[in-house]
């Protein structure tokens, strides 16, 4: 929010500097972003009086002038046709630099010396028009008391300092000069004044509203709607001070009728809209939802397709505006307009927000309406705007406003306990301070005599829609007290002893998974939630379920990620480009898939993504060079399940659900699929400049969280008898999975089988078979097993393997 310091002083007598004001507002929770000086290029320019003006002897379009700038009289050759003796102008002496970067130097124009330049509005950065030099008596009051040498900023009464204040979403009341003037009055204990409306000379005899019918369909969409008409107006350029003020705060001046509504919105926070009264059909104005698939062309020339959730302003035949967002092109003000229908209203913030987001149609009006506008200020703002339009356009106002207020504003009454305020803020809250603070905030306070505990009933003003509960009032007391005045104390933390039965928060579970991964030496990556359609096409992901971004940050970030792999591959590509080849990466992040059944139409699921690439061991260790393979990734997943006290996972070959992996393996806990793992296809890995195998896995952490909540940790006594181990080598044909062999061994082994570990996998050359070597560990909890018993158990498992599967032992 840009606020002019001069504009602010029209409401509150603040005499300090912009820097001091910025610090004070920051301590109240309104952070100063920047102090801008929009007319800094005019600081060194003086006002000059043209004391002599004559024709150039060798030119029919140049004038030779002598200009008094206070300290000296300058000879200046001027080419403007409107220069004349007795004018007060802005002069750029030799050595000055104009806002556009033009440096003024001594010159001779057709033999006549010129020691400066008489400036136009465009050359001073005050306007885009160039119709001759700027004559101060014509643009400002002739009795303004100009004098030679007077600084141009002072003479033009420009807004030299503008503060850029960051406004939090809950403080819609601060999106105006008046709102920030209230905060300034609060910070410096100053009086706040709202100028009274001046009706002197105003013609209020207009009858344009006679016979006009106003209908609002429901209070839920529009609690208050008001219209005021101004007849016989003339569209013209706004007065210079109004144009310059709007320019200082980033607004472009358009015409007197349009500029007034922008001026009032910035000053009072009430968005207004001007309709051309002669374009309203049927003598009727209605506020009602649009019909599904109805269209309207807005002021930006775009045709919009509406839904039943969009609020429209309508005449008897059609929609003439999108309520609270943008007007319609079929009712806009143009150069031929002579009658204005001025709208002031309060619309449902939720409806405005949804319409603006869905149509990707941000506007200053929608920005304010969706945060809440002061219903108590609407009538004043509409009346002031009508007066300004009538004066600037030389028109005639209607005698009164046409009003529909189906839901008058009722401020909530909020109970406040002093003891609770002291407990939250941490300092004593004396009654005198509380009463004074709420008075400065515009709240009404009444003591609750019937309550045993000292408390009050507080009624906030209509412009503080963010004050809804006791905690909000306590925050206001802390703001008035001063956050920087609160003492620094270490809070006492109480932790109950009986936490065993409480569910672990989901964020804590995700933190445990991250700590597990970091503890195993994996490096966490954090990628954008946005990826590119081209990346998803490369992976072979279907178009169905993708969620495209309407206004992407870049072309390669135009869709929400339906998988973590694109981000992990980008991290792989970046690291390989930097020479980091041994990568063990993980990411905990969200998948986004379209889901019409969801409230937000998006299904969000948290996954753990893993990616391995390069050698198994660091080059600094004297190990034989080996590349990471499937078993490394499988071991990580098994270790995670053990860490979470879940059953050992089962791995099964997958179909084509994940076309970017070959081979691809699904991961199961019992019959529930919790994720997948596999090797990234060579063409996809090659696109990331990977010369070695890239292994990746994704696990559904939401599912694991649910399973982990039901897992119970039970005590098991440590073994006291030694284990007996036996190895078994199985020669199996290609295609037979290790999991199938393990299932047969487990099914045909006694309860004394404690563990099975695959210790070797050998693939003989020129043979279509592979040799698996498993180490079987047996242990009895009550005695020491005999070697003969262990041999018997192994032989039984071997016999079952040869009987049930096409294998050899």
Short mmCIF file of N, CA and C in Angstrom, two decimals, residues 560-718:
data_model
loop_
_atom_site.label_atom_id
_atom_site.label_comp_id
_atom_site.label_asym_id
_atom_site.label_seq_id
_atom_site.Cartn_x
_atom_site.Cartn_y
_atom_site.Cartn_z
N UNK A 560 1.32 -28.45 -11.67
CA UNK A 560 1.65 -28.98 -10.34
C UNK A 560 2.14 -30.41 -10.47
N UNK A 561 3.16 -30.78 -9.71
CA UNK A 561 3.79 -32.09 -9.88
C UNK A 561 2.85 -33.21 -9.44
N UNK A 562 2.65 -34.23 -10.28
CA UNK A 562 1.91 -35.42 -9.87
C UNK A 562 2.85 -36.50 -9.33
N UNK A 563 4.16 -36.25 -9.38
CA UNK A 563 5.16 -37.20 -8.87
C UNK A 563 6.39 -36.39 -8.46
N UNK A 564 7.22 -36.99 -7.59
CA UNK A 564 8.42 -36.29 -7.11
C UNK A 564 9.61 -36.46 -8.06
N UNK A 565 9.54 -37.45 -8.95
CA UNK A 565 10.71 -37.75 -9.79
C UNK A 565 11.17 -36.58 -10.64
N UNK A 566 10.28 -35.78 -11.28
CA UNK A 566 10.80 -34.66 -12.08
C UNK A 566 11.70 -33.72 -11.28
N UNK A 567 11.31 -33.39 -10.06
CA UNK A 567 12.16 -32.53 -9.24
C UNK A 567 13.46 -33.20 -8.85
N UNK A 568 13.41 -34.50 -8.52
CA UNK A 568 14.63 -35.23 -8.17
C UNK A 568 15.57 -35.32 -9.36
N UNK A 569 15.02 -35.51 -10.56
CA UNK A 569 15.87 -35.57 -11.75
C UNK A 569 16.51 -34.21 -12.04
N UNK A 570 15.78 -33.13 -11.78
CA UNK A 570 16.39 -31.80 -11.94
C UNK A 570 17.54 -31.61 -10.96
N UNK A 571 17.37 -32.11 -9.73
CA UNK A 571 18.46 -32.03 -8.74
C UNK A 571 19.64 -32.88 -9.19
N UNK A 572 19.35 -34.06 -9.75
CA UNK A 572 20.41 -34.92 -10.29
C UNK A 572 21.17 -34.21 -11.40
N UNK A 573 20.44 -33.61 -12.33
CA UNK A 573 21.06 -32.93 -13.47
C UNK A 573 21.94 -31.78 -13.00
N UNK A 574 21.44 -31.01 -12.03
CA UNK A 574 22.21 -29.88 -11.53
C UNK A 574 23.50 -30.34 -10.85
N UNK A 575 23.41 -31.40 -10.04
CA UNK A 575 24.59 -31.89 -9.33
C UNK A 575 25.61 -32.49 -10.28
N UNK A 576 25.14 -33.22 -11.28
CA UNK A 576 26.08 -33.80 -12.26
C UNK A 576 26.81 -32.70 -13.02
N UNK A 577 26.09 -31.59 -13.30
CA UNK A 577 26.74 -30.47 -13.99
C UNK A 577 27.83 -29.83 -13.13
N UNK A 578 27.71 -29.98 -11.81
CA UNK A 578 28.71 -29.44 -10.90
C UNK A 578 29.79 -30.46 -10.53
N UNK A 579 29.74 -31.65 -11.14
CA UNK A 579 30.75 -32.66 -10.89
C UNK A 579 30.47 -33.56 -9.70
N UNK A 580 29.26 -33.50 -9.12
CA UNK A 580 28.88 -34.38 -8.01
C UNK A 580 28.20 -35.62 -8.57
N UNK A 581 28.90 -36.73 -8.56
CA UNK A 581 28.36 -37.94 -9.19
C UNK A 581 27.81 -38.94 -8.19
N UNK A 582 28.33 -38.97 -6.99
CA UNK A 582 27.83 -39.91 -5.99
C UNK A 582 26.69 -39.28 -5.22
N UNK A 583 25.46 -39.57 -5.61
CA UNK A 583 24.29 -38.87 -5.08
C UNK A 583 23.36 -39.83 -4.35
N UNK A 584 22.96 -39.42 -3.17
CA UNK A 584 21.94 -40.13 -2.39
C UNK A 584 20.97 -39.07 -1.91
N UNK A 585 19.88 -38.88 -2.63
CA UNK A 585 18.97 -37.77 -2.39
C UNK A 585 17.63 -38.28 -1.87
N UNK A 586 16.98 -37.44 -1.07
CA UNK A 586 15.61 -37.72 -0.66
C UNK A 586 14.83 -36.42 -0.58
N UNK A 587 13.51 -36.54 -0.71
CA UNK A 587 12.62 -35.39 -0.62
C UNK A 587 11.29 -35.84 -0.03
N UNK A 588 10.76 -35.08 0.91
CA UNK A 588 9.43 -35.29 1.45
C UNK A 588 8.56 -34.15 0.94
N UNK A 589 7.63 -34.46 0.07
CA UNK A 589 6.84 -33.41 -0.56
C UNK A 589 5.50 -34.00 -1.02
N UNK A 590 4.71 -33.14 -1.67
CA UNK A 590 3.32 -33.47 -1.97
C UNK A 590 3.12 -33.75 -3.46
N UNK A 591 2.31 -34.80 -3.75
CA UNK A 591 1.77 -35.03 -5.08
C UNK A 591 0.47 -34.26 -5.23
N UNK A 592 0.21 -33.75 -6.42
CA UNK A 592 -1.05 -33.05 -6.69
C UNK A 592 -1.73 -33.71 -7.88
N UNK A 593 -2.95 -34.20 -7.69
CA UNK A 593 -3.72 -34.81 -8.75
C UNK A 593 -5.13 -34.24 -8.75
N UNK A 594 -5.67 -34.04 -9.95
CA UNK A 594 -7.04 -33.53 -10.07
C UNK A 594 -8.02 -34.54 -9.50
N UNK A 595 -8.96 -34.06 -8.71
CA UNK A 595 -9.96 -34.93 -8.07
C UNK A 595 -11.25 -34.15 -7.95
N UNK A 596 -12.20 -34.34 -8.86
CA UNK A 596 -13.46 -33.59 -8.80
C UNK A 596 -14.23 -33.79 -7.50
N UNK A 597 -13.99 -34.91 -6.82
CA UNK A 597 -14.73 -35.19 -5.59
C UNK A 597 -14.18 -34.41 -4.40
N UNK A 598 -12.96 -33.90 -4.51
CA UNK A 598 -12.36 -33.16 -3.40
C UNK A 598 -12.97 -31.77 -3.31
N UNK A 599 -12.96 -31.18 -2.10
CA UNK A 599 -13.52 -29.85 -1.90
C UNK A 599 -12.76 -28.82 -2.70
N UNK A 600 -11.44 -29.03 -2.86
CA UNK A 600 -10.62 -28.09 -3.62
C UNK A 600 -10.37 -28.55 -5.05
N UNK A 601 -10.98 -29.65 -5.44
CA UNK A 601 -10.79 -30.32 -6.74
C UNK A 601 -9.37 -30.83 -6.93
N UNK A 602 -8.59 -30.87 -5.85
CA UNK A 602 -7.21 -31.34 -5.92
C UNK A 602 -6.99 -32.34 -4.78
N UNK A 603 -6.42 -33.51 -5.11
CA UNK A 603 -6.05 -34.48 -4.08
C UNK A 603 -4.56 -34.34 -3.81
N UNK A 604 -4.21 -34.06 -2.57
CA UNK A 604 -2.82 -33.84 -2.18
C UNK A 604 -2.37 -35.00 -1.28
N UNK A 605 -1.26 -35.62 -1.65
CA UNK A 605 -0.73 -36.77 -0.90
C UNK A 605 0.77 -36.56 -0.70
N UNK A 606 1.24 -36.77 0.54
CA UNK A 606 2.65 -36.59 0.85
C UNK A 606 3.41 -37.89 0.57
N UNK A 607 4.52 -37.78 -0.15
CA UNK A 607 5.34 -38.93 -0.52
C UNK A 607 6.78 -38.69 -0.07
N UNK A 608 7.49 -39.80 0.10
CA UNK A 608 8.94 -39.79 0.28
C UNK A 608 9.57 -40.23 -1.03
N UNK A 609 10.41 -39.39 -1.61
CA UNK A 609 11.12 -39.74 -2.82
C UNK A 609 12.59 -40.01 -2.53
N UNK A 610 13.12 -41.08 -3.12
CA UNK A 610 14.53 -41.44 -2.97
C UNK A 610 15.16 -41.52 -4.34
N UNK A 611 16.43 -41.11 -4.46
CA UNK A 611 17.17 -41.24 -5.72
C UNK A 611 18.62 -41.56 -5.41
N UNK A 612 19.14 -42.62 -6.03
CA UNK A 612 20.53 -43.05 -5.84
C UNK A 612 21.23 -43.07 -7.18
N UNK A 613 22.49 -42.63 -7.20
CA UNK A 613 23.28 -42.63 -8.43
C UNK A 613 24.75 -42.63 -8.07
N UNK A 614 25.54 -43.35 -8.88
CA UNK A 614 26.98 -43.33 -8.69
C UNK A 614 27.50 -44.57 -8.00
N UNK A 615 28.70 -44.46 -7.40
CA UNK A 615 29.34 -45.59 -6.75
C UNK A 615 28.79 -45.82 -5.36
N UNK A 616 28.84 -47.08 -4.95
CA UNK A 616 28.31 -47.45 -3.64
C UNK A 616 29.14 -46.84 -2.52
N UNK A 617 30.46 -46.82 -2.70
CA UNK A 617 31.35 -46.33 -1.65
C UNK A 617 32.04 -45.06 -2.12
N UNK A 618 32.35 -44.20 -1.17
CA UNK A 618 33.08 -42.98 -1.48
C UNK A 618 34.49 -43.33 -1.94
N UNK A 619 35.03 -42.52 -2.85
CA UNK A 619 36.37 -42.78 -3.37
C UNK A 619 37.44 -42.63 -2.30
N UNK A 620 37.11 -42.02 -1.16
CA UNK A 620 38.08 -41.86 -0.09
C UNK A 620 38.27 -43.13 0.73
N UNK A 621 37.42 -44.15 0.50
CA UNK A 621 37.53 -45.41 1.22
C UNK A 621 38.11 -46.48 0.30
N UNK A 622 38.96 -47.38 0.84
CA UNK A 622 39.67 -48.36 -0.01
C UNK A 622 38.80 -49.57 -0.34
N UNK A 623 37.61 -49.32 -0.92
CA UNK A 623 36.74 -50.40 -1.34
C UNK A 623 36.82 -50.56 -2.84
N UNK A 624 36.48 -51.76 -3.27
CA UNK A 624 36.41 -52.00 -4.71
C UNK A 624 35.27 -51.17 -5.31
N UNK A 625 35.52 -50.55 -6.47
CA UNK A 625 34.53 -49.68 -7.09
C UNK A 625 33.32 -50.50 -7.52
N UNK A 626 32.16 -50.17 -6.99
CA UNK A 626 30.91 -50.84 -7.35
C UNK A 626 29.83 -49.77 -7.46
N UNK A 627 28.97 -49.92 -8.48
CA UNK A 627 27.88 -48.98 -8.64
C UNK A 627 26.71 -49.35 -7.73
N UNK A 628 25.98 -48.36 -7.30
CA UNK A 628 24.74 -48.59 -6.55
C UNK A 628 23.77 -49.38 -7.41
N UNK A 629 23.06 -50.32 -6.80
CA UNK A 629 22.10 -51.11 -7.55
C UNK A 629 20.78 -51.26 -6.80
N UNK A 630 19.95 -52.15 -7.29
CA UNK A 630 18.61 -52.37 -6.73
C UNK A 630 18.66 -52.73 -5.26
N UNK A 631 19.64 -53.53 -4.87
CA UNK A 631 19.69 -54.00 -3.49
C UNK A 631 19.94 -52.86 -2.51
N UNK A 632 20.69 -51.84 -2.90
CA UNK A 632 20.91 -50.69 -2.02
C UNK A 632 19.59 -49.97 -1.73
N UNK A 633 18.81 -49.76 -2.78
CA UNK A 633 17.54 -49.08 -2.61
C UNK A 633 16.55 -49.94 -1.82
N UNK A 634 16.53 -51.22 -2.12
CA UNK A 634 15.64 -52.14 -1.41
C UNK A 634 16.00 -52.19 0.08
N UNK A 635 17.30 -52.17 0.38
CA UNK A 635 17.73 -52.19 1.77
C UNK A 635 17.29 -50.95 2.53
N UNK A 636 17.33 -49.78 1.86
CA UNK A 636 16.86 -48.56 2.51
C UNK A 636 15.39 -48.67 2.91
N UNK A 637 14.59 -49.20 2.00
CA UNK A 637 13.15 -49.31 2.28
C UNK A 637 12.89 -50.31 3.40
N UNK A 638 13.60 -51.42 3.40
CA UNK A 638 13.44 -52.39 4.48
C UNK A 638 13.85 -51.78 5.81
N UNK A 639 14.92 -51.00 5.80
CA UNK A 639 15.37 -50.37 7.04
C UNK A 639 14.36 -49.35 7.55
N UNK A 640 13.70 -48.62 6.62
CA UNK A 640 12.68 -47.65 7.03
C UNK A 640 11.50 -48.36 7.67
N UNK A 641 11.07 -49.48 7.09
CA UNK A 641 9.94 -50.20 7.68
C UNK A 641 10.30 -50.70 9.08
N UNK A 642 11.52 -51.15 9.26
CA UNK A 642 11.93 -51.59 10.60
C UNK A 642 11.98 -50.41 11.57
N UNK A 643 12.43 -49.26 11.07
CA UNK A 643 12.49 -48.07 11.92
C UNK A 643 11.10 -47.66 12.39
N UNK A 644 10.09 -47.86 11.53
CA UNK A 644 8.72 -47.48 11.86
C UNK A 644 7.96 -48.60 12.57
N UNK A 645 8.65 -49.70 12.86
CA UNK A 645 8.05 -50.84 13.56
C UNK A 645 6.90 -51.43 12.75
N UNK A 646 7.09 -51.48 11.44
CA UNK A 646 6.11 -52.09 10.55
C UNK A 646 6.63 -53.43 10.06
N UNK A 647 5.75 -54.22 9.45
CA UNK A 647 6.13 -55.53 8.94
C UNK A 647 7.15 -55.38 7.82
N UNK A 648 7.88 -56.47 7.58
CA UNK A 648 8.84 -56.46 6.47
C UNK A 648 8.10 -56.29 5.15
N UNK A 649 8.58 -55.40 4.28
CA UNK A 649 7.86 -55.17 3.03
C UNK A 649 8.03 -56.33 2.06
N UNK A 650 7.08 -56.45 1.15
CA UNK A 650 7.12 -57.45 0.09
C UNK A 650 7.26 -56.72 -1.24
N UNK A 651 8.14 -57.23 -2.10
CA UNK A 651 8.43 -56.58 -3.37
C UNK A 651 7.94 -57.45 -4.51
N UNK A 652 7.21 -56.83 -5.45
CA UNK A 652 6.64 -57.60 -6.56
C UNK A 652 6.77 -56.79 -7.83
N UNK A 653 7.11 -57.48 -8.92
CA UNK A 653 7.25 -56.79 -10.22
C UNK A 653 5.95 -56.11 -10.60
N UNK A 654 6.09 -54.87 -11.13
CA UNK A 654 4.93 -54.07 -11.49
C UNK A 654 4.69 -54.15 -12.98
N UNK A 655 3.49 -53.72 -13.39
CA UNK A 655 3.16 -53.65 -14.80
C UNK A 655 3.70 -52.37 -15.41
N UNK A 656 2.85 -51.67 -16.15
CA UNK A 656 3.26 -50.44 -16.85
C UNK A 656 2.70 -49.19 -16.19
N UNK A 657 2.37 -49.26 -14.91
CA UNK A 657 1.80 -48.09 -14.23
C UNK A 657 2.81 -46.95 -14.13
N UNK A 658 4.10 -47.30 -14.15
CA UNK A 658 5.16 -46.29 -14.05
C UNK A 658 6.09 -46.45 -15.25
N UNK A 659 5.70 -45.86 -16.38
CA UNK A 659 6.43 -46.12 -17.63
C UNK A 659 7.84 -45.57 -17.67
N UNK A 660 8.23 -44.80 -16.68
CA UNK A 660 9.59 -44.26 -16.67
C UNK A 660 10.60 -45.19 -15.99
N UNK A 661 10.12 -46.33 -15.47
CA UNK A 661 10.99 -47.25 -14.75
C UNK A 661 11.07 -48.58 -15.48
N UNK A 662 12.26 -49.15 -15.55
CA UNK A 662 12.46 -50.50 -16.10
C UNK A 662 13.77 -51.05 -15.53
N UNK A 663 13.71 -52.02 -14.63
CA UNK A 663 12.51 -52.68 -14.13
C UNK A 663 11.78 -51.81 -13.11
N UNK A 664 10.52 -52.19 -12.82
CA UNK A 664 9.71 -51.48 -11.84
C UNK A 664 9.15 -52.49 -10.85
N UNK A 665 9.22 -52.17 -9.58
CA UNK A 665 8.80 -53.09 -8.52
C UNK A 665 7.84 -52.36 -7.60
N UNK A 666 6.70 -52.99 -7.30
CA UNK A 666 5.75 -52.45 -6.33
C UNK A 666 6.15 -52.90 -4.92
N UNK A 667 5.85 -52.05 -3.94
CA UNK A 667 6.19 -52.33 -2.55
C UNK A 667 4.89 -52.53 -1.77
N UNK A 668 4.79 -53.67 -1.08
CA UNK A 668 3.57 -54.00 -0.36
C UNK A 668 3.86 -54.20 1.12
N UNK A 669 2.89 -53.80 1.95
CA UNK A 669 2.82 -54.25 3.34
C UNK A 669 1.56 -55.09 3.43
N UNK A 670 1.75 -56.40 3.60
CA UNK A 670 0.65 -57.35 3.45
C UNK A 670 0.09 -57.21 2.04
N UNK A 671 -1.17 -56.77 1.91
CA UNK A 671 -1.76 -56.62 0.57
C UNK A 671 -1.87 -55.16 0.14
N UNK A 672 -1.38 -54.24 0.97
CA UNK A 672 -1.51 -52.81 0.69
C UNK A 672 -0.27 -52.29 -0.01
N UNK A 673 -0.45 -51.71 -1.20
CA UNK A 673 0.68 -51.13 -1.94
C UNK A 673 1.00 -49.76 -1.35
N UNK A 674 2.25 -49.57 -0.96
CA UNK A 674 2.68 -48.32 -0.33
C UNK A 674 3.63 -47.51 -1.20
N UNK A 675 3.99 -48.03 -2.37
CA UNK A 675 4.90 -47.29 -3.23
C UNK A 675 5.50 -48.17 -4.30
N UNK A 676 6.56 -47.66 -4.91
CA UNK A 676 7.23 -48.38 -5.99
C UNK A 676 8.69 -47.97 -6.02
N UNK A 677 9.51 -48.81 -6.66
CA UNK A 677 10.92 -48.48 -6.88
C UNK A 677 11.36 -49.09 -8.19
N UNK A 678 12.49 -48.62 -8.69
CA UNK A 678 13.00 -49.17 -9.93
C UNK A 678 14.11 -48.33 -10.50
N UNK A 679 14.55 -48.73 -11.68
CA UNK A 679 15.62 -48.02 -12.38
C UNK A 679 15.02 -47.11 -13.44
N UNK A 680 15.47 -45.87 -13.45
CA UNK A 680 15.00 -44.92 -14.45
C UNK A 680 15.50 -45.35 -15.82
N UNK A 681 14.62 -45.31 -16.81
CA UNK A 681 15.00 -45.73 -18.16
C UNK A 681 16.18 -44.92 -18.67
N UNK A 682 16.98 -45.55 -19.50
CA UNK A 682 18.25 -44.95 -19.93
C UNK A 682 18.04 -43.65 -20.70
N UNK A 683 16.98 -43.58 -21.53
CA UNK A 683 16.77 -42.35 -22.31
C UNK A 683 16.40 -41.17 -21.40
N UNK A 684 15.66 -41.46 -20.32
CA UNK A 684 15.29 -40.40 -19.38
C UNK A 684 16.50 -39.99 -18.55
N UNK A 685 17.27 -41.00 -18.08
CA UNK A 685 18.48 -40.69 -17.32
C UNK A 685 19.49 -39.95 -18.19
N UNK A 686 19.58 -40.33 -19.47
CA UNK A 686 20.50 -39.65 -20.37
C UNK A 686 20.15 -38.19 -20.58
N UNK A 687 18.85 -37.85 -20.52
CA UNK A 687 18.46 -36.45 -20.65
C UNK A 687 18.97 -35.62 -19.49
N UNK A 688 19.31 -36.28 -18.37
CA UNK A 688 19.89 -35.59 -17.21
C UNK A 688 21.40 -35.73 -17.18
N UNK A 689 21.99 -36.27 -18.28
CA UNK A 689 23.44 -36.44 -18.41
C UNK A 689 23.99 -37.48 -17.43
N UNK A 690 23.14 -38.45 -17.05
CA UNK A 690 23.58 -39.52 -16.15
C UNK A 690 24.17 -40.65 -16.98
N UNK A 691 25.42 -41.05 -16.67
CA UNK A 691 26.08 -42.14 -17.39
C UNK A 691 26.02 -43.46 -16.64
N UNK A 692 25.54 -43.41 -15.41
CA UNK A 692 25.36 -44.62 -14.62
C UNK A 692 23.87 -44.82 -14.36
N UNK A 693 23.55 -45.97 -13.79
CA UNK A 693 22.16 -46.29 -13.49
C UNK A 693 21.62 -45.32 -12.43
N UNK A 694 20.36 -44.93 -12.62
CA UNK A 694 19.67 -44.05 -11.67
C UNK A 694 18.53 -44.87 -11.05
N UNK A 695 18.59 -45.05 -9.74
CA UNK A 695 17.57 -45.82 -9.02
C UNK A 695 16.72 -44.87 -8.20
N UNK A 696 15.42 -45.10 -8.22
CA UNK A 696 14.52 -44.20 -7.51
C UNK A 696 13.37 -44.97 -6.89
N UNK A 697 12.78 -44.37 -5.87
CA UNK A 697 11.61 -44.95 -5.21
C UNK A 697 10.74 -43.83 -4.68
N UNK A 698 9.43 -44.10 -4.60
CA UNK A 698 8.50 -43.17 -3.99
C UNK A 698 7.57 -43.95 -3.08
N UNK A 699 7.44 -43.49 -1.81
CA UNK A 699 6.62 -44.17 -0.81
C UNK A 699 5.55 -43.21 -0.31
N UNK A 700 4.34 -43.70 -0.17
CA UNK A 700 3.20 -42.91 0.30
C UNK A 700 3.30 -42.72 1.81
N UNK A 701 3.72 -41.54 2.25
CA UNK A 701 3.90 -41.29 3.67
C UNK A 701 2.57 -41.13 4.41
N UNK A 702 1.54 -40.67 3.72
CA UNK A 702 0.23 -40.59 4.37
C UNK A 702 -0.25 -41.99 4.76
N UNK A 703 -0.05 -42.96 3.87
CA UNK A 703 -0.43 -44.34 4.18
C UNK A 703 0.44 -44.90 5.29
N UNK A 704 1.74 -44.65 5.23
CA UNK A 704 2.64 -45.15 6.27
C UNK A 704 2.32 -44.52 7.63
N UNK A 705 1.91 -43.26 7.61
CA UNK A 705 1.54 -42.61 8.87
C UNK A 705 0.34 -43.31 9.50
N UNK A 706 -0.66 -43.63 8.67
CA UNK A 706 -1.83 -44.33 9.20
C UNK A 706 -1.47 -45.70 9.74
N UNK A 707 -0.63 -46.43 9.01
CA UNK A 707 -0.22 -47.76 9.47
C UNK A 707 0.61 -47.67 10.75
N UNK A 708 1.49 -46.67 10.81
CA UNK A 708 2.37 -46.55 11.96
C UNK A 708 1.59 -46.20 13.22
N UNK A 709 0.46 -45.50 13.07
CA UNK A 709 -0.35 -45.16 14.24
C UNK A 709 -0.95 -46.39 14.91
N UNK A 710 -1.20 -47.43 14.10
CA UNK A 710 -1.79 -48.66 14.66
C UNK A 710 -0.73 -49.68 15.08
N UNK A 711 0.52 -49.41 14.75
CA UNK A 711 1.58 -50.36 15.13
C UNK A 711 1.81 -50.29 16.63
N UNK A 712 2.03 -51.44 17.23
CA UNK A 712 2.28 -51.51 18.66
C UNK A 712 3.65 -52.13 18.92
N UNK A 713 4.43 -51.46 19.75
CA UNK A 713 5.77 -51.95 20.09
C UNK A 713 5.63 -52.92 21.26
N UNK A 714 6.09 -54.14 21.07
CA UNK A 714 6.01 -55.16 22.12
C UNK A 714 7.42 -55.57 22.55
N UNK A 715 7.51 -55.97 23.80
CA UNK A 715 8.80 -56.40 24.33
C UNK A 715 9.11 -57.82 23.91
N UNK A 716 10.36 -58.06 23.54
CA UNK A 716 10.82 -59.40 23.20
C UNK A 716 12.17 -59.60 23.87
N UNK A 717 12.27 -60.68 24.62
CA UNK A 717 13.50 -60.94 25.36
C UNK A 717 14.67 -61.16 24.43
N UNK A 718 15.85 -60.70 24.83
CA UNK A 718 17.06 -60.92 24.05
C UNK A 718 17.40 -62.41 24.02
#
